[in-house]
Each structure stands twice: as structure tokens, then as C-alpha cells.
Amino acid sequence: MKRKVLKIGVLGFLLLGLVSYFYWVLPVWGIPFNGQRHGNPPLTPAWALECWLWEDDVNTSDYVDELLRGYKENDIPVRTIILDSPWSVRYNDFEIDTILYEKPNQWFKKLQDNNYRVVLWMTSMVNSFSKDTQIKDSKDWYGGAMDNGFLVKSKNPNKWWKGEGGFIDYTNADAMHWWRGLQQNVFDLGIDGWKLDGTATLFWSQLGPIPIFYKRTSKGFMTTRTYMDHYYRDEYRHGLTQNPEFVTLTRSIDRGFHPEGFSPIDASPVNWVGDQKHEWVTDQMILESGDEKVDIALEGIQGYESAIKSILKSAELGYNIVGSDVAGFSGKTIPPRLYIRWTQFSTFCGLFMNGGHGERRLWKRTEEELQVIRKFSWLHTELVPYMYHYVITAHDGGKRLQTPLKRGKYHYMFGEDFLVAPIYKDSKRRNIRLPKGKWRYFFNDKDLHEGGTDIEREFSMDEFPVYIKEGAIVPMDVKRDYTGLGDLDSEGFTTILVYPKGDNSFVFYHTDTVGETKISYSTLGKKLKLSLDGTKISHILRVHSNSVPESITLDGRPIEKGVFWNYDDLNHKLIIKSGVEYGKGEYEIIF
């Protein structure tokens, strides 16, 4: 009898597992057919590594102009502006609402002439009803698309957060011809990317109150996971046919709902980790059991700490250019210290995206926020040449930009040269666990710290726990003096930070994609040899040194102190400046 009960129990367990697999694991996560989603990331264009800006309270061309004008007047860098919903007459008809965005042809051209990039929000839905667009009732539009077979089959429109409608059928050539024809209206305006919001995760049918994660396309039944892959891949690939530097902004990890990630890595030039609140930590619920209390995170309500977790999880999965909405997407107000710390963390992420609800006009917030956020926005911009190196290496199957570490809470490597330990709560104190090697505190790099040790200290609001490895070579694009790494006269030159230790090299892949320069050095006693081999670059070397050189030669010829080089005694930096008129690019420095 016991054996029979055991057999029934085992069979029941196996049957439950089988049902669970075909109900959820296969159609939603795609396991075990998920390997094809974990290839190398695409080549993210350098412009997408610079600072992004958007907000979600007033969506008009006048307000965008005010934002951009204020950022320019206050010298805060912005390269990309996202136009979030609603910008179209009805969702995903790709017709600009001229009440919100007047004279779109002239307005978009003006943005391009001022060197801005424009990314538009979109989803995969053709609506029968839209909540907040100029045209709300679109039953005829939806019905015509459904009758023509342009939409995935459905008895009734699917509900989503902007109304209800049907999913465009990516397997139907006629549907794609119609859909791409609609999109051409904004491609002709010269847009640079899509923000692909997450409707593809809602791709399911209803069996009474139960969602079934399959729907019928022109090619047969399709799972939610397969439709997600079509959505992200097909929109990215088509965008590249219109603009070779086109990007899509897509979710990677968001609250762990899709543990394999939302968008396939090969269609993920830029990623963000969903919507967080203007709060430090994920809200907690306290459960009491007897004398014990247990904290349970409410993962549906996210804060800054949740963004850090999701970004590092994304990096573990293999996503490369990842970030979050600086200061969070939603909430009543943005606490000033939170805005600053979130900005500082985002400085050392591939995506720096200042956006969401709340006041984004920094000149209308506190003076401290304005000063600190401007400084770190410029620092992120200066680091673009360094980050771009890891765009190339990741695409080629090598090192990615962020590598989470096992030692130290939320510690990660930014490239191979920076240790970042983000401050994740409202405190100036932070414990740092330095990896092996020798390290310098990036914002005051005079002192050398031994690796394998812990450091606990306070970090003022204009500093952040970032340490640079002794031996590092870091190419930068410096145009201002906010970070102390150069000034206005640095523009037009590649600034190269060098912390000599033994031998090292770094390939500087030019962000205009027209060349590469190998920067290398070797040390022997009091002699430092440094070379720039490859495409010639105007450059400023900032070499860390505790003493003034006795002599410096370039390609065997002495170069004059006070003309071509100087020594900054206060910061212990040898600064050498040269145009492209050098020969082999070989320096010899004698101390």
C-alpha cells in the first residue's frame, strides 16, 4: 500500500512538473532553448554612452526645449533626449501629435543641428482604445488591422497599461510591410532609436481568468518568450537598415521576472532595468512569527538598491551597456542626497539616463545637486573612450564593462581598472573591500593602498567610493575643469591617465570608428618608456609621479619643459601635451 501511494505521489509530482514546464518555464522563459539568447552584445555607438535625458510629466516640444536650454545654460552635458508617451496621435501609429510637438519636421531638424540624438518610445501594440492620446477610440483602426491579418489572432483586445489592443504579427510579411510603412514617417525625421517598452511580456491568451502564454500567429502558435525575441530583435535590426548607428533601449533584468533577461543580448545595444521609485531601498514588509521578525522585500516596489541589484545581475548574465533612471522613475519627490548618489553610481555604468517623473531641471533644485550632478555628468562623458573599449571587446567575445565581485556588497569592476562600491543607503560611510593588487582612491589619488584589505571611511557628497588600479591606462575625452582632469583647453585632445607599474598596454578604439591606437608603457628603474602606436592622436598624458622628471624625449628628441610638459606638484602629475605631429610616438622619461 505504501509503495502504491509512493508511486502515485511520484507520478503526481512528475505530472505537476510537466504541466508547470509547458505552462510557464518553456513559454515564458524559453528554457532550455535559451542559449541562442546569450551571444555577444552588439556594437553600441559611442553617442549612446553619453548622457541621456527625459522626463515623464510634461511631454511637449516646448518643455523639451526648456529642459535642453536649461541644461546648456548650466553646462550640464546631454547627448540624447527620449520622447516618452504620448508623442503620437494614437499609440504606435507613428504619426507625430502636432498639438504636443509643433512643426515636427523643423523641430527634429533643429535637434539634429544642435547635435542631439532622439529616441522615441514605442510598443508592439495596435490599440482599439488608448488612454491618453489625441485619438482615444481606434476600434476601426484596430479592426482593419485584425481583418487584414496584421495582428496576432485574438478574440478580444488585450489590455495593457496604455489601453487595449492587439500585437503586431512579426511573422506576417504583409503585416511587416504595413508596420514598417507607418514607422517610416518618423525614420524620415532622422530618429536615432526606440525605447522598446515591455508589452511583449503580456503576449498571452485567456482561458477564463487563467493566462495561457501562447497565441496564434500567421506561422502557428507562438510562445510569449519567442514573441519577445521577435519584438526586440526585429525592431533593432530594422532600425539599423534606416540608420547604421541606430539603438534600441530595452529591459535586461527587472525584478527577476525574466531570469534570462527580457531582450536577447545580441539585440541589446543599450539596456535599463525597469521602473524604480524615488527611494533608497526596496520597501520591506515585516512578518512576525512568535518572537522572531522576518524582513521580506516587496519586489514590486523598487528603489535605488533594487536598481543596483538588477544592473549587477544584468552584468552577470552578459549584458554590457546597462543603467537605470537616475533618481528613479516614480514617486512624490526626489530626495536630494538620493539624486546625487544615484547619479554617482550611474557615472560608472554604461548607460547614464537622467529621467522619469519629478523635477529634472537641476537649476530649480538645490545648489549642491546642481554642482555635484554636473561634475559627475561630465565625468561620465569624459569616460566614453574608456567605456567604448569594452563595447569592442564585449562584441568580440571578451571583457564586458561591468564585472560583479564576490567580495564586498555590490562591489564591481568597471572595466579592468576601476573598483566601484556604490553607496546604497543614506549614509556617508562605506566599507570597501579592495581586491588584490595596489589601488588609489580616484578622487584623491596621492596615496597607495594595498589590496586584499578593508577600508571604512566617509565619502562627502561630491565624492564616491571608486578606486583605480595601480598600473592603469585610461583614455578620456576631457573638455571642462569640473573633475580636475583638465580644462577647456583639453578639448580636441585625448587625455590619457597613466599610473605606471611594471608593463601594461591598452587599445584605444577611436569612438569615431576610424582607427585605433595602442597605448603601452614599460618601467625599468628610473626610466619610463611610453608609446602610442597606430592612428596618431592629439593627446595629453597625465602620468602619476611622485617626482619631477630629469628629462623627457619624444622619438629620441628632447622636449622642452614649460612648453610641452609640466609637473603638477600638488597632484603629483606629469602632464605632457602633443598634437599629431610626432613620429613613432615613443616617449622616454628619466626620473
Coordinates of C-alpha atoms in Angstrom, one line a residue:
M1 CA 0.0 0.0 0.0
K2 CA 2.8 2.4 0.9
R3 CA 4.6 1.6 -2.3
K4 CA 1.5 2.3 -4.3
V5 CA 1.0 5.6 -2.6
L6 CA 4.6 6.5 -3.2
K7 CA 4.2 5.7 -6.9
I8 CA 1.1 7.8 -7.2
G9 CA 3.0 10.6 -5.4
V10 CA 5.9 10.4 -7.7
L11 CA 3.7 10.3 -10.8
G12 CA 1.7 13.2 -9.5
F13 CA 4.9 15.2 -8.9
L14 CA 6.2 14.4 -12.4
L15 CA 2.9 15.4 -13.9
L16 CA 2.9 18.6 -12.0
G17 CA 6.4 19.3 -13.1
L18 CA 5.5 18.6 -16.7
V19 CA 2.4 20.9 -16.6
S20 CA 4.5 23.6 -14.9
Y21 CA 7.2 23.3 -17.6
F22 CA 4.8 23.6 -20.6
Y23 CA 2.6 26.2 -18.8
W24 CA 5.4 28.6 -17.6
V25 CA 9.0 27.6 -18.0
L26 CA 9.0 26.9 -21.7
P27 CA 6.6 29.6 -23.0
V28 CA 7.8 32.4 -20.6
W29 CA 11.5 31.7 -20.0
G30 CA 12.3 29.6 -23.1
I31 CA 14.4 27.2 -21.0
P32 CA 16.3 25.1 -22.2
F33 CA 16.2 26.8 -25.6
N34 CA 17.8 29.9 -24.2
G35 CA 21.4 29.6 -25.3
Q36 CA 20.7 31.4 -28.5
R37 CA 19.8 34.5 -26.5
H38 CA 23.1 34.7 -24.8
G39 CA 25.5 35.7 -27.5
N40 CA 27.8 38.7 -27.7
P41 CA 26.3 42.2 -27.4
P42 CA 26.2 44.4 -30.5
L43 CA 28.4 47.4 -31.1
T44 CA 26.8 50.3 -29.2
P45 CA 27.6 53.6 -30.9
A46 CA 29.7 56.0 -28.8
W47 CA 26.9 58.6 -28.7
A48 CA 24.7 56.2 -26.7
L49 CA 27.4 56.1 -24.0
E50 CA 27.0 59.8 -23.3
C51 CA 24.3 61.3 -21.1
W52 CA 20.6 60.7 -21.8
L53 CA 17.8 63.0 -20.5
W54 CA 14.0 62.6 -20.3
E55 CA 11.1 63.2 -18.0
D56 CA 7.5 61.9 -17.9
D57 CA 5.4 64.8 -16.5
V58 CA 5.1 67.3 -19.4
N59 CA 5.5 65.7 -22.9
T60 CA 5.7 68.7 -25.3
S61 CA 8.3 70.1 -27.7
D62 CA 8.2 73.4 -25.7
Y63 CA 9.1 71.6 -22.5
V64 CA 11.8 69.6 -24.2
D65 CA 13.2 72.9 -25.5
E66 CA 13.1 74.4 -22.0
L67 CA 14.9 71.4 -20.5
L68 CA 17.7 71.3 -23.1
R69 CA 18.1 75.1 -23.0
G70 CA 18.5 75.0 -19.2
Y71 CA 21.0 72.1 -19.3
K72 CA 23.0 74.0 -21.9
E73 CA 22.9 77.3 -20.0
N74 CA 24.0 75.5 -16.8
D75 CA 26.7 73.5 -18.7
I76 CA 25.3 70.0 -18.0
P77 CA 26.0 67.6 -20.8
V78 CA 23.2 66.0 -22.7
R79 CA 23.5 64.0 -25.9
T80 CA 20.3 62.0 -26.1
I81 CA 16.7 63.0 -25.5
I82 CA 13.9 60.4 -25.1
L83 CA 10.4 61.4 -26.1
D84 CA 8.2 59.2 -23.9
S85 CA 4.5 58.6 -24.4
P86 CA 2.4 60.2 -25.6
W87 CA 4.1 61.7 -28.6
S88 CA 1.9 60.1 -31.3
V89 CA -1.8 60.7 -32.3
R90 CA -2.7 57.2 -31.1
Y91 CA -0.3 54.6 -29.8
N92 CA 2.1 53.2 -32.4
D93 CA 0.5 54.8 -35.4
F94 CA 3.9 56.7 -35.6
E95 CA 2.2 59.9 -36.5
I96 CA 3.5 62.9 -34.5
D97 CA 0.9 64.7 -32.4
T98 CA 1.4 68.2 -33.6
I99 CA -0.6 69.6 -30.7
L100 CA 2.2 68.3 -28.4
Y101 CA 5.1 68.6 -30.8
E102 CA 4.5 71.5 -33.2
K103 CA 6.1 71.6 -36.6
P104 CA 7.9 68.2 -36.2
N105 CA 10.0 68.5 -39.4
Q106 CA 11.6 71.7 -38.3
W107 CA 11.8 70.7 -34.7
F108 CA 13.5 67.4 -35.2
K109 CA 16.0 69.0 -37.6
K110 CA 16.8 71.7 -35.1
L111 CA 17.6 69.0 -32.5
Q112 CA 19.9 67.3 -35.0
D113 CA 21.6 70.5 -36.0
N114 CA 22.3 71.1 -32.3
N115 CA 23.9 67.6 -32.1
Y116 CA 21.2 65.9 -30.1
R117 CA 20.1 62.3 -30.6
V118 CA 16.4 61.5 -30.4
V119 CA 14.9 58.2 -29.1
L120 CA 11.2 57.6 -29.3
W121 CA 9.1 55.4 -27.0
M122 CA 7.1 52.6 -28.7
T123 CA 5.5 49.2 -28.1
S124 CA 4.2 46.3 -30.2
M125 CA 0.5 47.2 -29.8
V126 CA -2.1 48.4 -32.2
N127 CA -4.8 49.9 -30.0
S128 CA -8.6 49.8 -30.1
F129 CA -8.6 52.2 -27.2
S130 CA -5.8 54.5 -25.9
K131 CA -5.9 56.2 -22.5
D132 CA -4.1 59.5 -23.1
T133 CA -3.5 60.1 -26.8
Q134 CA -5.3 62.7 -29.0
I135 CA -7.3 59.9 -30.6
K136 CA -8.6 57.5 -27.9
D137 CA -11.2 55.4 -29.8
S138 CA -9.4 53.4 -32.5
K139 CA -11.8 50.5 -33.0
D140 CA -11.8 50.9 -36.8
W141 CA -8.0 51.1 -37.0
Y142 CA -7.7 48.0 -34.8
G143 CA -10.4 46.2 -36.6
G144 CA -8.9 46.8 -40.0
A145 CA -5.5 45.6 -38.9
M146 CA -7.0 42.5 -37.4
D147 CA -9.1 41.8 -40.5
N148 CA -6.1 42.1 -42.7
G149 CA -4.1 39.6 -40.6
F150 CA -1.6 42.2 -39.4
L151 CA -2.2 41.3 -35.8
V152 CA -1.8 38.1 -33.8
K153 CA -5.1 36.3 -33.6
S154 CA -7.3 37.2 -30.6
K155 CA -11.0 37.0 -29.8
N156 CA -10.8 40.2 -27.8
P157 CA -8.3 43.1 -27.5
N158 CA -5.5 42.5 -24.9
K159 CA -5.4 45.0 -22.0
W160 CA -2.2 46.8 -21.3
W161 CA -1.3 49.9 -19.2
K162 CA -2.0 52.4 -22.0
G163 CA -5.3 50.9 -23.1
E164 CA -6.1 47.8 -25.1
G165 CA -5.3 46.4 -28.5
G166 CA -3.6 43.7 -30.4
F167 CA 0.0 42.5 -31.0
I168 CA 1.6 43.2 -34.4
D169 CA 2.4 39.9 -36.1
Y170 CA 6.2 39.8 -36.8
T171 CA 5.8 36.5 -38.7
N172 CA 3.5 38.0 -41.4
A173 CA 5.3 39.7 -44.3
D174 CA 2.2 41.9 -45.2
A175 CA 1.9 43.0 -41.5
M176 CA 5.6 44.0 -41.5
H177 CA 5.2 45.9 -44.8
W178 CA 2.3 47.9 -43.2
W179 CA 4.1 48.4 -39.8
R180 CA 7.4 49.5 -41.4
G181 CA 5.4 51.8 -43.6
L182 CA 3.9 53.5 -40.6
Q183 CA 7.3 53.7 -38.9
Q184 CA 8.9 55.3 -42.0
N185 CA 7.1 58.5 -41.1
V186 CA 9.5 59.0 -38.1
F187 CA 12.5 57.3 -39.6
D188 CA 12.3 60.1 -42.3
L189 CA 12.7 62.6 -39.4
G190 CA 16.1 61.1 -38.6
I191 CA 15.4 59.4 -35.3
D192 CA 18.2 57.5 -33.6
G193 CA 16.5 54.8 -31.6
W194 CA 13.4 53.2 -30.0
K195 CA 12.7 52.8 -26.3
L196 CA 11.0 49.4 -26.5
D197 CA 8.7 49.2 -23.6
G198 CA 7.6 45.8 -22.2
T199 CA 4.3 44.9 -23.9
A200 CA 5.7 41.7 -25.3
T201 CA 5.7 40.2 -21.8
L202 CA 1.9 40.5 -22.0
F203 CA 1.6 38.2 -25.0
W204 CA -0.9 35.6 -23.8
S205 CA -4.4 34.3 -24.3
Q206 CA -7.1 34.0 -21.7
L207 CA -8.8 30.7 -20.6
G208 CA -11.4 32.3 -18.3
P209 CA -9.3 34.0 -15.6
I210 CA -6.2 32.0 -16.4
P211 CA -3.5 33.4 -18.7
I212 CA -2.2 31.0 -21.3
F213 CA 1.3 32.0 -22.6
Y214 CA 0.7 31.1 -26.3
K215 CA -1.0 32.9 -29.1
R216 CA -1.6 32.1 -32.8
T217 CA 0.4 34.0 -35.4
S218 CA 0.4 33.5 -39.2
K219 CA 3.0 30.8 -38.7
G220 CA 1.2 28.9 -36.0
F221 CA 1.2 29.1 -32.2
M222 CA 4.0 31.1 -30.6
T223 CA 5.1 31.4 -27.0
T224 CA 5.5 34.6 -25.0
R225 CA 9.3 34.2 -25.0
T226 CA 9.5 33.7 -28.7
Y227 CA 7.4 36.8 -29.4
M228 CA 9.6 38.8 -27.0
D229 CA 12.7 37.7 -29.1
H230 CA 10.9 38.8 -32.3
Y231 CA 10.0 42.2 -30.8
Y232 CA 13.4 43.1 -29.6
R233 CA 15.4 41.6 -32.5
D234 CA 13.2 42.6 -35.4
E235 CA 12.8 46.2 -34.3
Y236 CA 16.6 46.6 -33.7
R237 CA 17.6 45.0 -37.0
H238 CA 15.1 47.1 -39.0
G239 CA 16.3 50.2 -37.3
L240 CA 19.9 49.5 -38.4
T241 CA 18.7 49.4 -42.0
Q242 CA 17.5 53.0 -41.6
N243 CA 20.4 54.3 -39.5
P244 CA 23.7 52.5 -39.1
E245 CA 24.1 54.0 -35.6
F246 CA 20.5 53.1 -34.5
V247 CA 20.0 51.8 -31.0
T248 CA 17.2 50.2 -29.0
L249 CA 16.8 50.8 -25.3
T250 CA 15.4 47.6 -23.8
R251 CA 15.0 45.9 -20.5
S252 CA 17.6 43.5 -19.3
I253 CA 16.7 42.3 -15.7
D254 CA 13.7 43.8 -14.0
R255 CA 12.8 42.3 -10.6
G256 CA 13.9 38.8 -11.7
F257 CA 10.6 38.2 -13.5
H258 CA 12.5 37.0 -16.6
P259 CA 15.7 35.5 -15.1
E260 CA 17.2 35.1 -18.5
G261 CA 16.6 38.7 -19.3
F262 CA 14.0 40.5 -21.3
S263 CA 15.8 41.3 -24.6
P264 CA 18.2 38.9 -26.3
I265 CA 21.8 40.0 -25.7
D266 CA 22.5 40.2 -29.4
A267 CA 19.7 42.8 -29.7
S268 CA 20.7 44.8 -26.7
P269 CA 22.9 47.8 -27.6
V270 CA 21.5 49.7 -24.5
N271 CA 19.6 48.4 -21.5
W272 CA 17.8 49.7 -18.5
V273 CA 16.4 47.8 -15.5
G274 CA 12.8 48.9 -15.4
D275 CA 11.0 51.4 -13.2
Q276 CA 12.1 52.2 -9.7
K277 CA 10.7 54.6 -7.1
H278 CA 12.4 57.8 -5.7
E279 CA 13.5 55.8 -2.6
W280 CA 16.7 54.4 -1.2
V281 CA 15.7 50.7 -0.7
T282 CA 13.1 48.3 -1.8
D283 CA 10.1 48.6 0.6
Q284 CA 10.1 46.0 3.3
M285 CA 7.3 44.0 4.9
I286 CA 7.8 42.7 8.5
L287 CA 6.3 39.3 9.3
E288 CA 6.1 38.3 12.9
S289 CA 6.3 34.6 14.0
G290 CA 6.4 34.2 17.7
D291 CA 9.4 36.2 19.0
E292 CA 11.0 36.4 15.5
K293 CA 10.7 39.1 12.9
V294 CA 11.5 38.5 9.2
D295 CA 12.1 41.1 6.6
I296 CA 10.6 40.3 3.2
A297 CA 11.3 42.6 0.2
L298 CA 8.3 43.7 -1.8
E299 CA 9.9 43.3 -5.2
G300 CA 7.1 45.1 -7.0
I301 CA 8.0 48.3 -5.3
Q302 CA 11.6 49.2 -6.2
G303 CA 14.1 51.8 -5.0
Y304 CA 17.8 52.7 -5.7
E305 CA 19.2 49.5 -4.1
S306 CA 17.0 47.4 -6.3
A307 CA 18.4 49.2 -9.4
I308 CA 21.9 48.3 -8.3
K309 CA 21.0 44.7 -7.8
S310 CA 19.3 44.4 -11.2
I311 CA 22.2 46.1 -13.0
L312 CA 24.8 43.8 -11.5
K313 CA 22.6 40.8 -12.2
S314 CA 22.3 42.0 -15.8
A315 CA 26.1 42.2 -16.0
E316 CA 26.4 38.6 -14.7
L317 CA 24.1 37.4 -17.5
G318 CA 26.3 39.1 -20.1
Y319 CA 24.5 42.4 -20.9
N320 CA 27.1 45.1 -21.5
I321 CA 25.7 48.7 -21.6
V322 CA 23.2 48.8 -18.7
G323 CA 21.8 51.6 -16.4
S324 CA 18.7 52.9 -14.7
D325 CA 16.6 56.0 -14.4
V326 CA 18.8 58.3 -12.4
A327 CA 16.9 59.2 -9.1
G328 CA 14.2 56.7 -10.0
F329 CA 11.1 56.7 -12.3
S330 CA 8.2 57.5 -9.9
G331 CA 7.3 58.9 -6.5
K332 CA 6.2 62.1 -4.9
T333 CA 9.6 63.9 -4.6
I334 CA 13.3 63.1 -5.2
P335 CA 15.4 63.4 -2.1
P336 CA 18.5 65.5 -2.9
R337 CA 21.0 63.1 -1.5
L338 CA 19.4 60.2 -3.3
Y339 CA 19.6 62.1 -6.6
I340 CA 23.3 62.7 -6.0
R341 CA 24.3 59.2 -5.0
W342 CA 22.2 57.6 -7.9
T343 CA 24.0 60.0 -10.3
Q344 CA 27.4 59.0 -9.0
F345 CA 26.6 55.3 -9.4
S346 CA 25.3 55.9 -12.9
T347 CA 28.5 57.6 -13.8
F348 CA 30.1 54.2 -13.6
C349 CA 27.5 52.4 -15.6
G350 CA 27.4 52.1 -19.4
L351 CA 24.0 54.0 -19.5
F352 CA 23.6 57.3 -17.8
M353 CA 19.9 58.1 -18.1
N354 CA 18.5 61.0 -16.1
G355 CA 14.8 60.6 -16.4
G356 CA 11.3 59.8 -15.1
H357 CA 8.8 61.7 -13.0
G358 CA 9.9 64.5 -10.8
E359 CA 11.8 67.8 -11.2
R360 CA 14.7 67.3 -13.6
R361 CA 15.6 71.0 -14.0
L362 CA 18.6 70.9 -11.8
W363 CA 18.8 74.7 -11.6
K364 CA 15.4 74.6 -9.8
R365 CA 16.7 72.1 -7.2
T366 CA 19.4 72.6 -4.6
E367 CA 22.7 74.2 -5.5
E368 CA 24.5 71.2 -4.1
E369 CA 22.7 68.9 -6.5
L370 CA 23.4 71.2 -9.5
Q371 CA 27.1 71.3 -8.7
V372 CA 27.7 67.6 -7.9
I373 CA 25.5 66.2 -10.7
R374 CA 27.1 68.5 -13.2
K375 CA 30.5 67.3 -12.1
F376 CA 29.6 63.6 -12.4
S377 CA 27.7 64.0 -15.6
W378 CA 30.9 65.4 -17.1
L379 CA 32.9 62.6 -15.6
H380 CA 30.7 60.0 -17.2
T381 CA 31.1 61.9 -20.6
E382 CA 34.8 62.0 -20.1
L383 CA 35.0 58.3 -19.6
V384 CA 33.3 57.5 -23.0
P385 CA 36.6 56.5 -24.7
Y386 CA 37.4 54.1 -21.9
M387 CA 33.9 52.6 -22.0
Y388 CA 34.0 52.3 -25.7
H389 CA 37.0 50.0 -25.4
Y390 CA 34.7 47.5 -23.7
V391 CA 32.0 47.9 -26.3
I392 CA 34.5 46.5 -28.8
T393 CA 35.9 43.8 -26.5
A394 CA 32.5 42.6 -25.4
H395 CA 31.3 42.4 -29.0
D396 CA 34.3 40.3 -29.9
G397 CA 33.5 37.9 -27.0
G398 CA 35.9 39.3 -24.5
K399 CA 35.7 41.6 -21.4
R400 CA 32.5 43.3 -20.7
L401 CA 32.2 46.7 -19.0
Q402 CA 30.9 45.7 -15.5
T403 CA 32.0 42.6 -13.6
P404 CA 30.4 42.0 -10.2
L405 CA 32.8 40.8 -7.4
K406 CA 32.1 38.1 -4.8
R407 CA 33.9 40.1 -2.1
G408 CA 32.2 43.3 -0.9
K409 CA 28.5 44.2 -1.0
Y410 CA 27.6 45.4 -4.5
H411 CA 31.3 45.8 -5.4
Y412 CA 32.1 45.6 -9.1
M413 CA 34.9 46.2 -11.6
F414 CA 34.2 49.0 -14.1
G415 CA 36.4 47.8 -17.0
E416 CA 39.6 46.3 -15.6
D417 CA 40.9 49.4 -13.9
F418 CA 38.2 50.8 -11.6
L419 CA 36.7 49.2 -8.4
V420 CA 33.3 50.7 -7.6
A421 CA 31.5 50.2 -4.3
P422 CA 28.3 52.2 -4.6
I423 CA 26.9 53.9 -1.6
Y424 CA 23.4 52.3 -1.5
K425 CA 21.8 53.9 1.6
D426 CA 21.5 57.3 3.1
S427 CA 24.9 57.4 4.8
K428 CA 28.3 58.8 4.0
R429 CA 30.1 55.8 5.5
R430 CA 31.1 52.8 3.4
N431 CA 33.2 49.7 3.9
I432 CA 35.4 49.0 0.9
R433 CA 37.0 45.6 0.3
L434 CA 39.9 46.1 -2.1
P435 CA 40.8 43.3 -4.4
K436 CA 44.4 42.1 -4.6
G437 CA 46.9 44.5 -6.1
K438 CA 47.6 48.1 -5.4
W439 CA 44.9 50.8 -5.5
R440 CA 44.5 54.6 -5.4
Y441 CA 41.3 56.4 -4.3
F442 CA 40.3 58.0 -7.6
F443 CA 39.2 61.4 -6.3
N444 CA 42.4 61.9 -4.3
D445 CA 45.0 59.5 -5.7
K446 CA 48.2 60.5 -3.9
D447 CA 48.2 57.6 -1.5
L448 CA 48.7 54.0 -2.5
H449 CA 46.5 51.3 -0.8
E450 CA 47.4 47.6 -0.5
G451 CA 44.8 45.2 -2.0
G452 CA 43.2 42.4 0.0
T453 CA 42.3 44.8 2.8
D454 CA 39.2 46.6 4.0
I455 CA 38.8 50.4 4.2
E456 CA 36.0 52.1 6.1
R457 CA 35.7 55.8 5.7
E458 CA 33.3 58.7 5.0
F459 CA 32.7 60.0 1.5
S460 CA 31.5 63.6 1.1
M461 CA 28.6 64.2 -1.2
D462 CA 30.9 65.3 -4.1
E463 CA 33.0 62.1 -3.8
F464 CA 32.2 58.4 -4.3
P465 CA 33.8 55.0 -3.4
V466 CA 35.8 54.5 -6.6
Y467 CA 39.4 53.1 -6.6
I468 CA 41.7 52.9 -9.6
K469 CA 44.2 50.1 -10.1
E470 CA 47.9 50.9 -10.0
G471 CA 49.2 50.2 -13.5
A472 CA 46.0 51.6 -15.2
I473 CA 45.8 53.3 -18.6
V474 CA 42.6 55.3 -19.1
P475 CA 41.8 57.3 -22.2
M476 CA 39.3 60.1 -21.7
D477 CA 37.6 63.0 -23.5
V478 CA 38.0 66.0 -21.2
K479 CA 36.5 69.4 -22.2
R480 CA 35.9 71.0 -18.8
D481 CA 37.6 71.5 -15.4
Y482 CA 34.8 70.2 -13.1
T483 CA 36.5 66.9 -12.5
G484 CA 40.1 68.2 -12.1
L485 CA 41.3 66.1 -15.0
G486 CA 41.8 69.0 -17.4
D487 CA 40.1 72.2 -18.6
L488 CA 38.6 73.9 -21.6
D489 CA 42.0 73.7 -23.4
S490 CA 41.8 69.9 -23.1
E491 CA 39.1 69.8 -25.8
G492 CA 40.4 68.3 -29.1
F493 CA 42.9 66.2 -27.3
T494 CA 42.6 62.6 -25.9
T495 CA 43.5 62.8 -22.2
I496 CA 45.3 59.6 -21.0
L497 CA 45.6 58.8 -17.3
V498 CA 48.7 56.7 -16.6
Y499 CA 49.6 55.0 -13.3
P500 CA 52.9 53.3 -14.1
K501 CA 53.6 49.9 -12.6
G502 CA 55.7 47.3 -14.4
D503 CA 54.4 47.0 -18.0
N504 CA 51.0 47.5 -19.4
S505 CA 49.0 48.4 -22.6
F506 CA 45.6 49.5 -23.6
V507 CA 44.0 49.7 -27.0
F508 CA 42.2 53.0 -27.6
Y509 CA 39.5 52.3 -30.1
H510 CA 38.6 55.6 -31.6
T511 CA 34.9 56.5 -30.9
D512 CA 34.6 57.8 -34.5
T513 CA 35.4 54.2 -35.6
V514 CA 38.2 55.4 -38.0
G515 CA 41.2 54.0 -36.2
E516 CA 42.8 52.6 -33.1
T517 CA 45.9 53.4 -31.0
K518 CA 47.8 51.1 -28.8
I519 CA 49.0 52.9 -25.6
S520 CA 51.7 51.0 -23.8
Y521 CA 54.5 51.6 -21.3
S522 CA 57.3 49.8 -19.5
T523 CA 59.2 50.8 -16.4
L524 CA 62.8 50.0 -15.6
G525 CA 64.4 51.6 -12.6
K526 CA 64.1 55.4 -13.0
K527 CA 63.1 55.1 -16.7
L528 CA 59.6 55.1 -18.1
K529 CA 59.1 54.3 -21.8
L530 CA 55.7 55.1 -23.2
S531 CA 54.5 54.7 -26.7
L532 CA 51.4 55.4 -28.9
D533 CA 51.4 53.0 -31.8
G534 CA 48.8 53.2 -34.5
T535 CA 46.5 56.0 -35.6
K536 CA 48.0 59.3 -34.4
I537 CA 46.1 61.3 -31.9
S538 CA 46.5 64.7 -30.3
H539 CA 47.0 63.8 -26.6
I540 CA 47.5 64.9 -23.1
L541 CA 49.3 62.4 -20.9
R542 CA 48.6 62.7 -17.1
V543 CA 51.3 60.4 -15.6
H544 CA 51.2 59.8 -11.9
S545 CA 54.7 60.5 -10.5
N546 CA 56.0 61.5 -7.1
S547 CA 59.0 63.3 -8.6
V548 CA 59.8 65.7 -11.3
P549 CA 61.5 64.1 -14.4
E550 CA 65.1 65.0 -15.2
S551 CA 64.4 64.7 -18.9
I552 CA 61.8 63.7 -21.5
T553 CA 62.3 62.8 -25.1
L554 CA 59.8 62.1 -27.8
D555 CA 61.0 60.0 -30.7
G556 CA 64.6 60.5 -29.5
R557 CA 64.4 64.3 -29.3
P558 CA 64.2 66.3 -26.0
I559 CA 61.0 68.2 -25.4
E560 CA 61.0 71.4 -23.5
K561 CA 59.6 71.9 -20.0
G562 CA 57.1 74.7 -19.8
V563 CA 56.3 74.3 -23.5
F564 CA 55.4 70.6 -24.0
W565 CA 55.3 69.4 -20.4
N566 CA 54.9 70.5 -16.8
Y567 CA 54.8 68.9 -13.4
D568 CA 51.8 69.4 -11.1
D569 CA 53.4 69.2 -7.7
L570 CA 50.1 69.5 -5.8
N571 CA 48.5 66.5 -7.5
H572 CA 51.8 64.5 -8.3
K573 CA 51.1 64.6 -12.1
L574 CA 53.5 64.8 -15.0
I575 CA 51.5 66.5 -17.8
I576 CA 52.7 66.1 -21.4
K577 CA 50.8 67.7 -24.3
S578 CA 51.3 66.9 -28.0
G579 CA 49.5 67.3 -31.3
V580 CA 49.7 64.7 -34.1
E581 CA 53.0 66.0 -35.5
Y582 CA 55.0 63.3 -33.7
G583 CA 56.8 60.4 -35.5
K584 CA 56.6 57.0 -33.9
G585 CA 55.1 58.3 -30.7
E586 CA 57.8 56.9 -28.4
Y587 CA 58.4 58.8 -25.1
E588 CA 61.3 58.2 -22.8
I589 CA 61.1 59.7 -19.3
I590 CA 64.0 59.8 -16.9
F591 CA 63.4 60.5 -13.2

